Coordinates of C-alpha atoms and ligand atoms in Angstrom, one line a residue:
X1 CA 9.9 34.3 5.0
X2 CA 7.7 32.2 8.1
X3 CA 7.8 29.0 8.3
X4 CA 5.5 27.0 10.3
X5 CA 6.2 23.1 12.4
X6 CA 4.3 20.8 14.0
X7 CA 4.6 17.4 14.4
X8 CA 2.6 15.1 17.5
X9 CA 6.2 13.7 19.1
X10 CA 7.4 16.4 21.1
X11 CA 10.7 16.9 19.0
X12 CA 9.6 20.7 17.8
X13 CA 12.0 22.1 19.9
X14 CA 15.1 20.3 18.5
X15 CA 13.5 20.7 14.9
X16 CA 13.6 24.4 14.9
X17 CA 16.9 24.3 16.6
X18 CA 18.4 22.5 13.8
X19 CA 15.7 24.5 11.0
X20 CA 17.2 28.0 12.0
X21 CA 20.4 26.5 11.1
X22 CA 19.9 25.6 7.6
X23 CA 17.3 29.0 7.3
X24 CA 18.7 31.3 9.4
X25 CA 16.7 33.7 7.3
X26 CA 13.6 32.2 8.2
X27 CA 10.8 33.4 11.3
X28 CA 10.2 29.8 12.4
X29 CA 7.6 28.9 14.7
X30 CA 5.5 25.8 16.3
X31 CA 2.3 25.6 15.6
X32 CA 0.0 25.9 18.1
X33 CA -3.9 25.8 18.1
X34 CA -5.7 29.0 17.6
X35 CA -2.8 30.0 14.7
X36 CA -4.1 31.3 11.8
X37 CA -0.8 34.3 10.7
X38 CA 0.2 34.0 7.5
X39 CA 2.9 31.5 7.1
X40 CA 5.0 30.8 4.0
X41 CA 6.0 27.3 4.2
X42 CA 4.9 24.5 6.7
X43 CA 7.1 21.4 7.5
X44 CA 5.1 18.9 9.4
X45 CA 4.4 15.6 10.6
X46 CA 0.8 14.1 11.3
X47 CA -0.6 17.9 11.6
X48 CA -3.8 18.2 12.5
X49 CA -6.9 19.3 10.1
X50 CA -7.1 23.3 11.4
X51 CA -3.6 23.5 11.2
X52 CA -3.7 23.9 7.1
X53 CA -7.0 24.3 6.5
X54 CA -7.3 27.9 5.0
X55 CA -4.1 28.5 4.3
X56 CA -3.9 29.9 0.7
X57 CA -1.0 32.1 1.7
X58 CA 1.2 29.2 2.0
X59 CA 3.9 28.4 -1.2
X60 CA 4.3 25.0 -0.2
X61 CA 3.4 21.8 2.8
X62 CA 6.8 19.9 3.2
X63 CA 5.4 16.6 5.1
X64 CA 8.6 14.7 7.2
X65 CA 8.1 11.0 6.3
X66 CA 8.4 9.5 2.5
X67 CA 4.6 8.3 3.4
X68 CA 2.0 10.9 3.2
X69 CA -1.2 8.4 3.6
X70 CA -2.1 10.6 7.2
X71 CA -2.2 13.3 5.3
X72 CA -3.8 12.4 2.0
X73 CA -6.5 10.5 4.1
X74 CA -7.2 13.4 6.1
X75 CA -8.0 15.5 3.3
X76 CA -10.0 12.5 1.7
X77 CA -11.9 12.0 5.0
X78 CA -12.4 16.1 5.0
X79 CA -11.9 17.8 1.6
X80 CA -10.4 21.7 2.0
X81 CA -7.9 20.1 5.1
X82 CA -5.2 20.8 2.2
X83 CA -5.4 24.5 0.8
X84 CA -5.9 23.8 -3.4
X85 CA -2.6 24.5 -5.2
X86 CA 0.0 24.5 -2.0
X87 CA 2.0 22.0 -3.2
X88 CA 2.5 19.1 -1.0
X89 CA 6.1 17.8 -0.9
X90 CA 7.3 14.7 1.0
X91 CA 10.6 13.4 1.6
X92 CA 12.9 11.8 -1.1
X93 CA 15.3 9.2 0.3
X94 CA 17.2 11.2 3.2
X95 CA 19.2 8.4 4.4
X96 CA 15.5 6.1 4.4
X97 CA 17.1 3.9 1.2
X98 CA 20.1 2.8 2.8
X99 CA 18.1 1.9 6.3
X100 CA 15.9 0.0 3.7
X101 CA 18.2 -1.8 2.4
X102 CA 19.9 -2.8 5.2
X103 CA 16.3 -3.8 7.2
X104 CA 15.3 -5.6 4.4
X105 CA 18.8 -7.1 3.7
X106 CA 18.7 -8.6 7.2
X107 CA 15.3 -10.0 7.3
X108 CA 15.8 -11.4 3.5
X109 CA 19.7 -13.1 4.3
X110 CA 18.0 -13.7 7.6
X111 CA 15.6 -16.5 6.2
X112 CA 17.3 -17.7 3.2
X113 CA 20.2 -19.1 5.8
X114 CA 17.6 -20.2 8.3
X115 CA 19.5 -17.8 11.3
X116 CA 15.4 -17.5 12.5
X117 CA 14.9 -21.7 12.7
X118 CA 18.3 -21.7 14.8
X119 CA 17.5 -18.8 17.1
X120 CA 14.8 -21.6 18.1
X121 CA 16.7 -24.3 17.9
X122 CA 19.0 -22.7 20.6
X123 CA 16.7 -21.3 22.5
X124 CA 15.4 -25.5 23.2
X125 CA 19.9 -26.1 23.0
X126 CA 19.5 -28.3 19.8
X127 CA 22.7 -28.4 17.6
X128 CA 21.3 -29.3 14.0
X129 CA 22.3 -28.4 10.6
X130 CA 19.8 -27.1 8.2
X131 CA 20.1 -26.4 4.3
X132 CA 20.1 -23.2 3.3
X133 CA 17.5 -22.5 0.8
X134 CA 18.7 -23.1 -2.7
X135 CA 19.6 -19.5 -4.2
X136 CA 18.0 -19.6 -7.3
X137 CA 14.7 -20.1 -6.3
X138 CA 15.1 -18.0 -3.5
X139 CA 13.1 -15.6 -5.5
X140 CA 12.1 -12.1 -3.6
X141 CA 9.7 -9.4 -4.8
X142 CA 9.5 -6.3 -4.4
X143 CA 6.1 -4.5 -4.3
X144 CA 6.7 -0.9 -4.8
X145 CA 10.0 0.1 -7.1
X146 CA 9.8 4.1 -5.8
X147 CA 12.7 5.6 -3.8
X148 CA 13.2 3.1 -1.7
X149 CA 11.6 0.3 -3.4
X150 CA 14.4 0.1 -5.6
X151 CA 17.5 0.9 -3.8
X152 CA 15.8 -2.4 -1.6
X153 CA 15.5 -4.4 -4.8
X154 CA 18.7 -3.5 -6.2
X155 CA 20.6 -4.8 -2.8
X156 CA 19.0 -8.1 -3.4
X157 CA 20.3 -8.4 -6.6
X158 CA 23.6 -7.3 -5.5
X159 CA 23.8 -10.6 -3.6
X160 CA 22.8 -13.0 -6.2
X161 CA 19.2 -13.4 -5.3
X162 CA 16.7 -13.8 -8.3
X163 CA 14.8 -9.8 -7.9
X164 CA 11.7 -9.3 -9.1
X165 CA 9.6 -5.7 -9.0
X166 CA 6.6 -4.6 -9.3
X167 CA 5.4 -1.1 -10.0
X168 CA 2.3 1.1 -11.7
X169 CA 4.2 2.3 -14.4
X170 CA 7.2 0.4 -16.4
X171 CA 10.7 0.4 -14.7
X172 CA 14.3 -0.8 -15.6
X173 CA 16.5 -1.8 -13.2
X174 CA 19.6 -3.7 -14.0
X175 CA 19.3 -7.5 -12.1
X176 CA 15.9 -6.8 -12.0
X177 CA 12.7 -8.1 -13.3
X178 CA 10.1 -6.0 -13.7
X179 CA 6.5 -5.8 -13.6
X180 CA 4.1 -3.2 -14.1
X181 CA 0.0 -2.8 -13.0
X182 CA -2.4 -4.5 -12.3
X183 CA -2.9 -6.9 -15.2
X184 CA 0.6 -8.5 -14.6
X185 CA -0.1 -8.7 -10.8
X186 CA -0.3 -12.8 -10.8
X187 CA 2.9 -12.9 -12.6
X188 CA 5.0 -10.9 -10.4
X189 CA 4.0 -12.5 -7.0
X190 CA 3.7 -16.5 -8.8
X191 CA 6.1 -18.4 -7.0
X192 CA 8.0 -16.0 -6.1
X193 CA 9.9 -17.2 -1.9
X194 CA 9.8 -14.1 -0.1
X195 CA 7.7 -10.8 -0.8
X196 CA 8.8 -7.3 0.4
X197 CA 6.0 -4.5 0.9
X198 CA 7.7 -1.3 -0.7
X199 CA 4.1 0.4 -2.0
X200 CA 2.5 3.5 -0.6
X201 CA -1.0 3.1 1.3
X202 CA -3.9 4.3 -0.9
X203 CA -7.0 2.9 -1.9
X204 CA -5.3 1.1 -5.2
X205 CA -2.9 -0.9 -2.6
X206 CA -4.9 -1.3 0.6
X207 CA -5.1 -4.6 1.7
X208 CA -2.6 -6.0 -1.3
X209 CA -0.9 -8.8 1.3
X210 CA -4.3 -10.6 1.6
X211 CA -4.6 -14.3 1.3
X212 CA -5.1 -14.9 -2.8
X213 CA -1.5 -13.0 -2.6
X214 CA -0.4 -15.7 -0.2
X215 CA -1.6 -18.6 -2.1
X216 CA 0.0 -17.8 -5.1
X217 CA 4.0 -17.1 -3.5
X218 CA 5.7 -20.7 -3.6
X219 CA 4.6 -22.5 -0.2
X220 CA 6.8 -21.6 2.8
X221 CA 7.5 -18.4 1.8
X222 CA 8.0 -15.6 3.2
X223 CA 6.3 -11.9 4.0
X224 CA 8.8 -8.4 4.9
X225 CA 6.1 -6.2 5.5
X226 CA 8.0 -2.5 5.4
X227 CA 5.2 0.4 4.2
X228 CA 1.9 0.3 6.4
X229 CA 0.1 -1.8 8.4
X230 CA -3.1 -0.9 6.2
X231 CA -1.7 -3.2 3.3
X232 CA -2.1 -6.4 5.2
X233 CA -5.3 -8.2 6.0
X234 CA -3.7 -9.4 9.3
X235 CA -6.2 -12.7 9.4
X236 CA -5.1 -13.9 6.2
X237 CA -1.2 -14.0 7.5
X238 CA -2.5 -15.8 10.6
X239 CA -4.4 -18.2 8.6
X240 CA -1.1 -18.4 5.4
X241 CA 0.9 -18.7 8.7
X242 CA -1.2 -21.6 10.7
X243 CA -1.2 -23.2 7.1
X244 CA 2.2 -23.5 6.1
X245 CA 1.6 -21.5 2.9
X246 CA 3.9 -18.7 4.7
X247 CA 6.8 -19.9 6.9
X248 CA 7.1 -16.4 8.6
X249 CA 6.6 -12.5 8.3
X250 CA 8.7 -9.6 9.6
X251 CA 6.2 -7.0 10.0
X252 CA 7.2 -3.2 10.9
X253 CA 4.1 -1.0 10.3
X254 CA 0.5 -2.9 11.9
X255 CA -2.8 -1.6 11.7
X256 CA -2.7 -0.3 15.4
X257 CA 0.9 1.7 16.1
X258 CA 1.9 1.0 18.9
X259 CA 0.8 -3.0 18.3
X260 CA -1.7 -3.5 21.4
X261 CA -0.4 -5.1 23.9
X262 CA -2.5 -8.3 23.6
X263 CA -2.5 -8.7 19.6
X264 CA -2.1 -12.1 18.8
X265 CA 1.1 -11.2 16.5
X266 CA 3.1 -10.7 19.6
X267 CA 2.5 -14.5 20.6
X268 CA 3.0 -15.9 17.3
X269 CA 6.4 -17.3 17.3
X270 CA 7.1 -17.0 12.9
X271 CA 6.5 -14.0 13.6
X272 CA 9.3 -10.7 13.8
X273 CA 7.9 -7.9 15.4
X274 CA 9.9 -4.2 15.1
X275 CA 8.1 -0.5 16.0
X276 CA 7.8 1.5 12.3
X277 CA 11.3 2.0 13.2
X278 CA 13.2 0.0 9.5
X279 CA 13.6 3.4 8.2
X280 CA 13.3 6.5 10.6
X281 CA 13.1 9.9 9.2
X282 CA 16.7 11.1 9.9
X283 CA 16.8 15.4 11.0
X284 CA 19.9 16.4 9.5
X285 CA 19.1 14.8 6.2
X286 CA 15.9 15.7 6.1
X287 CA 16.6 19.5 7.2
X288 CA 19.2 20.1 4.5
X289 CA 16.6 18.5 1.6
X290 CA 13.9 20.8 2.7
X291 CA 16.2 23.4 2.9
X292 CA 17.0 23.1 -0.1
X293 CA 13.5 22.9 -1.4
X294 CA 12.6 26.1 0.4
X295 CA 15.6 28.0 -1.3
X296 CA 15.0 26.9 -4.6
X297 CA 11.3 27.6 -4.3
X298 CA 11.9 31.0 -3.4
X299 CA 14.0 31.3 -6.3
X300 CA 11.2 30.0 -8.6
X301 CA 12.7 27.1 -9.6
X302 CA 11.0 23.5 -9.6
X303 CA 11.7 20.9 -6.6
X304 CA 11.0 17.2 -6.8
X305 CA 8.5 15.0 -4.4
X306 CA 5.6 17.1 -5.2
X307 CA 2.6 14.6 -3.9
X308 CA -0.3 14.0 -6.5
X309 CA -3.0 13.9 -4.1
X310 CA -5.8 12.2 -6.3
X311 CA -3.7 9.2 -6.1
X312 CA -2.6 9.2 -2.8
X313 CA 1.2 9.5 -3.3
Ligands
NAP401 P1 7.9 6.1 -3.8 O1 8.8 6.7 -4.1 O2 6.7 6.9 -4.0 O3 7.2 4.7 -4.2 C1 5.8 4.1 -4.3 C2 6.4 3.2 -5.3 O4 4.7 2.5 -5.1 C3 6.3 3.3 -6.9 O5 7.0 2.6 -7.8 C4 5.4 3.2 -7.3 O6 4.7 3.3 -8.5 C5 4.4 2.0 -6.7 N1 3.0 2.4 -6.8 C6 1.7 2.6 -6.1 N2 0.6 2.5 -6.3 C7 0.9 1.1 -6.7 C8 -0.1 0.4 -7.1 N3 -1.5 0.3 -7.0 N4 0.3 -1.0 -7.9 C9 1.4 -1.0 -8.3 N5 2.4 0.0 -8.1 C10 2.1 1.2 -7.1 O7 7.6 6.1 -2.8 P2 8.9 6.0 -1.7 O8 9.6 6.9 -0.9 O9 10.0 4.4 -1.8 O10 7.9 5.1 -0.4 C11 7.5 4.0 -0.5 C12 6.7 3.6 1.4 O11 7.3 3.1 2.3 C13 6.4 4.7 1.8 O12 4.7 5.4 1.8 C14 5.8 4.7 3.7 O13 4.4 4.0 3.3 C15 6.5 3.2 3.3 N6 7.6 4.5 4.3 C16 8.0 3.2 5.7 C17 9.1 3.5 6.8 C18 9.4 2.6 7.8 O14 9.8 3.3 8.2 N7 8.4 1.5 8.0 C19 9.5 4.2 6.0 C20 9.6 5.6 5.4 C21 8.6 4.9 4.1 P3 5.0 4.1 -9.9 O15 7.1 4.2 -9.7 O16 4.8 3.8 -11.4 O17 4.4 5.6 -9.7
GLV402 C1 7.6 6.5 7.6 O1 6.8 5.8 7.6 C2 7.8 7.3 6.5 O2 6.9 7.3 5.8 O3 8.6 8.2 6.3

């Protein structure tokens, strides 16, 4: 079986080495421009169009991330980028759920217990107790109840916080009040104190973190965006922080990454920035999942994680 690998992150050697250990029978190679030789599988992160177009012989394409927006956008912009009838398979969890739960919990508890304000006080050498927010009204809304959002919502609920979750189709999750579909969006956000975004980036979800959404949250609410920068209308965030409608935001993802040095977010005091690091692709876990799905497909068995390209996730 022939496997093509591509990542723009200059990490092919180590991935190919570890993939060879997991799939000893595979003939693995890094894709280079001009390589049109046949392959059975492609394992990719942000591949160029030329790599996949017309590769009808592929049995599957594995995306080395949970989000498939970059590869799906290529297909939308230039139909035919993805060979028809070849399943596109994304990573499911592979250790990202625990990382997301840690990141979101840290951010939510930091705001609940006002550590962000103590950090500011310390810089001014001020000694003053600030009342914690009342837990009973510190309602957290989790946008997206998929593989990652569900784990985040369950973890936050385990702290006794009121947790709401929003998805496209209806869900039942212990300890979480769930809302589904556009018709229930306003009820989902209404009066929430924290919004954690774990939606995929699709035409339906682009710009969902906007002035209208912020206005429906409780006054002085908090935003945690760990999904994609395109979900956020940046000017609306700056305006909501300036007016006090939002108290603070923790942002892991941005329209442009790396965030440009002159971007106003860098020097907005109540914005906390991390460099798209909330849930990293873990190589061992990802290779174990991809290898097990390759073996299943070779045996003719079904696998999970197949993306509905027309839906965008
Ligand atoms: P997932 O399992 O596909 O879950 C997506 C969730 O969003 C599902 O609950 C889905 O609803 C819901 N959804 C999609 N479109 C919607 C819409 N229009 N209205 C309401 N709900 C909608 O994805 P995941 O594995 O949890 O990952 C979520 C996203 O996290 C990824 O797409 C990626 O962008 C981001 N991510 C970021 C990082 C990072 O390091 N910052 C790391 C990993 C992932 P249904 O359940 O009804 O389908
Ligand atoms: C990272 O952002 C991913 O989608 O896995």
